[in-house]
């Protein structure tokens, strides 16, 4: 297993028509490398992006409301109708309380959306693991958007998170993110027990996003080859 999730956030380079173009690049790399690449796009771009690519497209936010009078909310059913296959929950830039996270996960699951729940610490990852998300992504907020990766600056955060999450459920895959920029960052993360990475600026703001994504995947393949001997 090796998953790369690219969070488009609200970067200019990954908004509207540019979101479609970037998603097409991600789709091409996914096909060329036979790796799982997921894009998480602004909810307003879901329909446009998902109509143009065949890789999974996640929403960046969900509200656990039901059909009815909820002005301005992101209804789970509407996310699905607009092409989302999953959703990011509790991102550092979109925090929720544990009870809200639980509601978000329940509603997402109820409509068939996969859930990647972010957490800033190993302890919060453990608490979230008890809510049975599909993935947990640990990201130290202070490293997000910077040039120093979680893998190099806080390797113990990754290994502690994997340990605590797997104490709750050893099948819950752990991803990590923040400052991930190159194959070595990815290789270290995978070596510490991650099943993939959550990355934003390293791809969205790269001069050549295809090259940047290929480089990240190189780190994943390197580690997989070491473990299994597979190409
Ligand atoms: O969701 C991914 C993210 O928060 C990490 O951002 O720019 O450090 O890769 P970045």
Tab-separated table of C-alpha atoms and ligand atoms in Angstrom:
chain	number	residue	atom	x	y	z
A	1	UNK	CA	0.000	0.000	0.000
A	2	UNK	CA	1.129	3.512	-0.715
A	3	UNK	CA	-1.238	6.430	-1.005
A	4	UNK	CA	-0.531	10.015	-1.886
A	5	UNK	CA	-3.273	12.456	-0.946
A	6	UNK	CA	-2.876	15.931	-2.371
A	7	UNK	CA	-4.778	18.610	-0.531
A	8	UNK	CA	-5.519	21.487	-2.914
A	9	UNK	CA	-6.584	23.752	0.016
A	10	UNK	CA	-7.465	27.200	-1.381
A	11	UNK	CA	-4.235	27.672	-3.273
A	12	UNK	CA	-4.597	29.830	-6.383
A	13	UNK	CA	-2.710	27.170	-8.335
A	14	UNK	CA	-5.376	24.611	-7.359
A	15	UNK	CA	-8.616	26.551	-7.673
A	16	UNK	CA	-11.323	26.369	-10.361
A	17	UNK	CA	-9.950	25.514	-13.813
A	18	UNK	CA	-6.444	25.176	-12.321
A	19	UNK	CA	-7.806	22.534	-9.940
A	20	UNK	CA	-8.979	20.541	-12.956
A	21	UNK	CA	-5.607	20.856	-14.661
A	22	UNK	CA	-3.703	19.860	-11.531
A	23	UNK	CA	-6.031	16.905	-10.939
A	24	UNK	CA	-5.366	15.744	-14.520
A	25	UNK	CA	-1.634	15.792	-13.819
A	26	UNK	CA	-2.257	13.742	-10.653
A	27	UNK	CA	-4.360	11.294	-12.661
A	28	UNK	CA	-1.601	10.909	-15.256
A	29	UNK	CA	0.999	10.205	-12.561
A	30	UNK	CA	-1.350	7.718	-10.871
A	31	UNK	CA	-1.742	5.854	-14.163
A	32	UNK	CA	1.940	6.004	-15.119
A	33	UNK	CA	3.157	4.808	-11.716
A	34	UNK	CA	0.172	2.578	-10.821
A	35	UNK	CA	-0.014	4.264	-7.426
A	36	UNK	CA	-3.049	5.461	-5.512
A	37	UNK	CA	-3.281	9.215	-5.843
A	38	UNK	CA	-6.205	11.050	-4.277
A	39	UNK	CA	-6.973	14.742	-4.665
A	40	UNK	CA	-8.862	16.735	-2.033
A	41	UNK	CA	-10.378	19.809	-3.626
A	42	UNK	CA	-12.451	22.783	-2.537
A	43	UNK	CA	-16.058	21.688	-2.266
A	44	UNK	CA	-17.074	24.193	-4.939
A	45	UNK	CA	-14.669	22.468	-7.353
A	46	UNK	CA	-15.901	18.918	-6.682
A	47	UNK	CA	-18.261	18.619	-9.625
A	48	UNK	CA	-15.908	20.183	-12.132
A	49	UNK	CA	-12.860	18.157	-11.071
A	50	UNK	CA	-14.646	14.829	-10.611
A	51	UNK	CA	-16.244	15.167	-14.061
A	52	UNK	CA	-12.798	15.356	-15.650
A	53	UNK	CA	-10.724	12.721	-13.819
A	54	UNK	CA	-11.141	9.128	-12.765
A	55	UNK	CA	-8.935	9.200	-9.637
A	56	UNK	CA	-10.718	9.611	-6.269
A	57	UNK	CA	-11.742	13.171	-5.498
A	58	UNK	CA	-12.289	14.108	-1.864
A	59	UNK	CA	-14.096	17.071	-0.374
A	60	UNK	CA	-12.151	19.293	2.007
A	61	UNK	CA	-15.046	19.689	4.430
A	62	UNK	CA	-18.340	18.118	5.467
A	63	UNK	CA	-21.166	19.272	7.701
A	64	UNK	CA	-23.164	16.517	9.404
A	65	UNK	CA	-26.496	18.152	8.541
A	66	UNK	CA	-29.493	16.492	6.919
A	67	UNK	CA	-31.618	17.716	4.005
A	68	UNK	CA	-33.471	20.811	5.110
A	69	UNK	CA	-32.879	24.366	6.192
A	70	UNK	CA	-29.114	24.629	6.739
A	71	UNK	CA	-27.925	27.600	4.730
A	72	UNK	CA	-24.250	27.542	3.828
A	73	UNK	CA	-23.619	23.981	4.997
A	74	UNK	CA	-21.974	21.168	3.032
A	75	UNK	CA	-24.571	18.417	3.032
A	76	UNK	CA	-23.001	14.919	2.789
A	77	UNK	CA	-25.485	13.795	0.119
A	78	UNK	CA	-24.619	16.872	-1.974
A	79	UNK	CA	-20.902	16.060	-1.774
A	80	UNK	CA	-21.608	12.592	-3.177
A	81	UNK	CA	-23.917	13.948	-5.864
A	82	UNK	CA	-21.135	16.298	-6.912
A	83	UNK	CA	-18.592	13.511	-7.307
A	84	UNK	CA	-16.828	13.240	-3.949
A	85	UNK	CA	-15.711	9.768	-2.924
A	86	UNK	CA	-14.255	10.832	0.399
A	87	UNK	CA	-13.704	13.740	2.735
A	88	UNK	CA	-11.008	15.328	4.885
A	89	UNK	CA	-12.133	15.877	8.459
A	90	UNK	CA	-10.546	17.926	11.247
A	91	UNK	CA	-7.765	19.383	9.139
A	92	UNK	CA	-5.550	21.749	11.101
A	93	UNK	CA	-7.082	24.615	9.104
A	94	UNK	CA	-10.614	23.332	9.737
A	95	UNK	CA	-10.641	21.907	13.259
A	96	UNK	CA	-13.629	20.171	14.860
A	97	UNK	CA	-14.355	18.969	18.403
A	98	UNK	CA	-14.220	15.212	18.979
A	99	UNK	CA	-18.033	15.002	19.115
A	100	UNK	CA	-18.299	16.808	15.777
A	101	UNK	CA	-15.657	14.530	14.289
A	102	UNK	CA	-17.758	11.575	15.383
A	103	UNK	CA	-20.860	13.054	13.720
A	104	UNK	CA	-18.897	13.855	10.560
A	105	UNK	CA	-17.576	10.305	10.320
A	106	UNK	CA	-21.031	8.794	10.880
A	107	UNK	CA	-22.686	10.971	8.264
A	108	UNK	CA	-19.851	10.449	5.780
A	109	UNK	CA	-20.022	6.692	6.194
A	110	UNK	CA	-23.795	6.786	5.891
A	111	UNK	CA	-23.523	8.179	2.371
A	112	UNK	CA	-20.524	6.035	1.395
A	113	UNK	CA	-17.764	8.646	1.701
A	114	UNK	CA	-14.298	7.538	2.800
A	115	UNK	CA	-12.890	9.515	5.714
A	116	UNK	CA	-9.387	10.846	6.306
A	117	UNK	CA	-9.337	12.396	9.758
A	118	UNK	CA	-6.410	14.649	10.589
A	119	UNK	CA	-4.896	14.979	14.047
A	120	UNK	CA	-2.104	17.161	15.452
A	121	UNK	CA	-0.715	14.710	18.027
A	122	UNK	CA	-0.331	10.998	18.700
A	123	UNK	CA	-2.781	11.199	21.615
A	124	UNK	CA	-5.490	12.877	19.532
A	125	UNK	CA	-4.872	10.330	16.783
A	126	UNK	CA	-5.517	7.581	19.305
A	127	UNK	CA	-8.786	9.193	20.429
A	128	UNK	CA	-9.874	9.552	16.803
A	129	UNK	CA	-8.930	5.942	16.005
A	130	UNK	CA	-11.668	4.850	18.407
A	131	UNK	CA	-14.176	6.497	16.025
A	132	UNK	CA	-13.106	4.138	13.203
A	133	UNK	CA	-12.205	6.511	10.377
A	134	UNK	CA	-10.846	4.993	7.165
A	135	UNK	CA	-7.513	6.800	7.604
A	136	UNK	CA	-5.826	8.941	10.225
A	137	UNK	CA	-3.399	11.632	9.086
A	138	UNK	CA	-1.082	13.060	11.699
A	139	UNK	CA	0.173	16.567	10.928
A	140	UNK	CA	2.027	18.859	13.345
A	141	UNK	CA	0.429	22.270	12.644
A	142	UNK	CA	3.651	24.238	13.064
A	143	UNK	CA	5.300	22.396	10.151
A	144	UNK	CA	2.405	22.729	7.709
A	145	UNK	CA	3.302	24.756	4.639
A	146	UNK	CA	6.987	24.907	5.578
A	147	UNK	CA	10.112	23.344	4.134
A	148	UNK	CA	10.991	21.051	7.030
A	149	UNK	CA	9.075	17.801	6.955
A	150	UNK	CA	7.371	15.970	9.786
A	151	UNK	CA	9.504	12.949	8.827
A	152	UNK	CA	12.759	14.762	9.478
A	153	UNK	CA	11.716	17.097	12.304
A	154	UNK	CA	9.396	14.813	14.264
A	155	UNK	CA	9.932	11.175	13.344
A	156	UNK	CA	8.877	10.146	16.851
A	157	UNK	CA	5.468	11.745	16.272
A	158	UNK	CA	4.943	9.379	13.346
A	159	UNK	CA	6.089	6.242	15.161
A	160	UNK	CA	4.152	7.139	18.331
A	161	UNK	CA	1.016	7.765	16.285
A	162	UNK	CA	1.325	4.463	14.450
A	163	UNK	CA	1.819	2.683	17.782
A	164	UNK	CA	-1.133	4.330	19.559
A	165	UNK	CA	-3.519	4.069	16.616
A	166	UNK	CA	-2.674	0.413	16.124
A	167	UNK	CA	-3.281	-0.211	19.799
A	168	UNK	CA	-6.904	0.744	19.073
A	169	UNK	CA	-7.151	-0.883	15.648
A	170	UNK	CA	-4.168	-2.299	13.841
A	171	UNK	CA	-6.000	-2.096	10.527
A	172	UNK	CA	-6.424	1.690	10.562
A	173	UNK	CA	-3.904	3.099	8.095
A	174	UNK	CA	-1.882	6.066	9.294
A	175	UNK	CA	-0.815	8.831	6.940
A	176	UNK	CA	1.361	11.788	7.824
A	177	UNK	CA	1.891	15.247	6.455
A	178	UNK	CA	3.366	18.716	6.943
A	179	UNK	CA	6.354	20.015	5.047
A	180	UNK	CA	6.677	16.866	2.942
A	181	UNK	CA	8.662	17.901	-0.107
A	182	UNK	CA	10.741	15.044	-1.510
A	183	UNK	CA	11.278	11.304	-1.821
A	184	UNK	CA	13.400	11.110	1.314
A	185	UNK	CA	10.619	12.669	3.422
A	186	UNK	CA	8.256	10.036	2.052
A	187	UNK	CA	10.685	7.151	2.446
A	188	UNK	CA	11.215	7.985	6.130
A	189	UNK	CA	7.453	8.266	6.735
A	190	UNK	CA	6.813	4.892	5.128
A	191	UNK	CA	9.708	3.349	7.017
A	192	UNK	CA	8.142	4.559	10.276
A	193	UNK	CA	4.908	2.748	9.498
A	194	UNK	CA	2.838	5.175	7.443
A	195	UNK	CA	0.704	3.855	4.606
A	196	UNK	CA	0.890	7.111	2.741
A	197	UNK	CA	1.237	10.855	2.905
A	198	UNK	CA	-0.938	13.949	2.909
A	199	UNK	CA	0.755	16.758	1.018
A	200	UNK	CA	-0.228	20.205	-0.193
A	201	UNK	CA	2.336	22.895	-1.029
A	202	UNK	CA	5.003	20.394	-2.155
A	203	UNK	CA	2.823	19.648	-5.185
A	204	UNK	CA	0.338	22.502	-5.564
A	205	UNK	CA	3.029	25.173	-5.427
A	206	UNK	CA	5.754	23.257	-7.230
A	207	UNK	CA	7.108	24.745	-10.484
A	208	UNK	CA	6.535	21.333	-12.047
A	209	UNK	CA	3.820	19.483	-10.079
A	210	UNK	CA	4.198	16.306	-12.145
A	211	UNK	CA	7.907	16.112	-11.374
A	212	UNK	CA	7.270	16.872	-7.685
A	213	UNK	CA	4.632	14.150	-7.411
A	214	UNK	CA	6.803	11.624	-9.231
A	215	UNK	CA	9.598	12.373	-6.795
A	216	UNK	CA	7.332	11.754	-3.776
A	217	UNK	CA	6.230	8.448	-5.286
A	218	UNK	CA	9.867	7.497	-5.810
A	219	UNK	CA	10.286	7.550	-2.008
A	220	UNK	CA	7.273	5.315	-1.585
A	221	UNK	CA	8.502	2.818	-4.147
A	222	UNK	CA	11.993	2.819	-2.659
A	223	UNK	CA	10.672	1.831	0.751
A	224	UNK	CA	8.299	-0.762	-0.706
A	225	UNK	CA	11.116	-2.292	-2.712
A	226	UNK	CA	13.252	-2.532	0.424
A	227	UNK	CA	10.490	-4.359	2.251
A	228	UNK	CA	9.175	-6.662	-0.419
A	229	UNK	CA	11.745	-6.713	-3.158
A	230	UNK	CA	8.949	-5.546	-5.512
A	231	UNK	CA	9.638	-2.953	-8.211
B	1	LIG	O1	-3.210	18.645	4.271
B	1	LIG	C1	-1.874	18.671	3.989
B	1	LIG	C2	-1.173	19.720	4.697
B	1	LIG	O2	-1.752	20.342	5.744
B	1	LIG	C3	0.281	19.740	4.643
B	1	LIG	O3	0.560	20.883	3.941
B	1	LIG	O4	1.880	22.305	2.515
B	1	LIG	O5	2.922	21.219	4.496
B	1	LIG	O6	2.290	19.842	2.517
B	1	LIG	P1	2.010	21.063	3.335
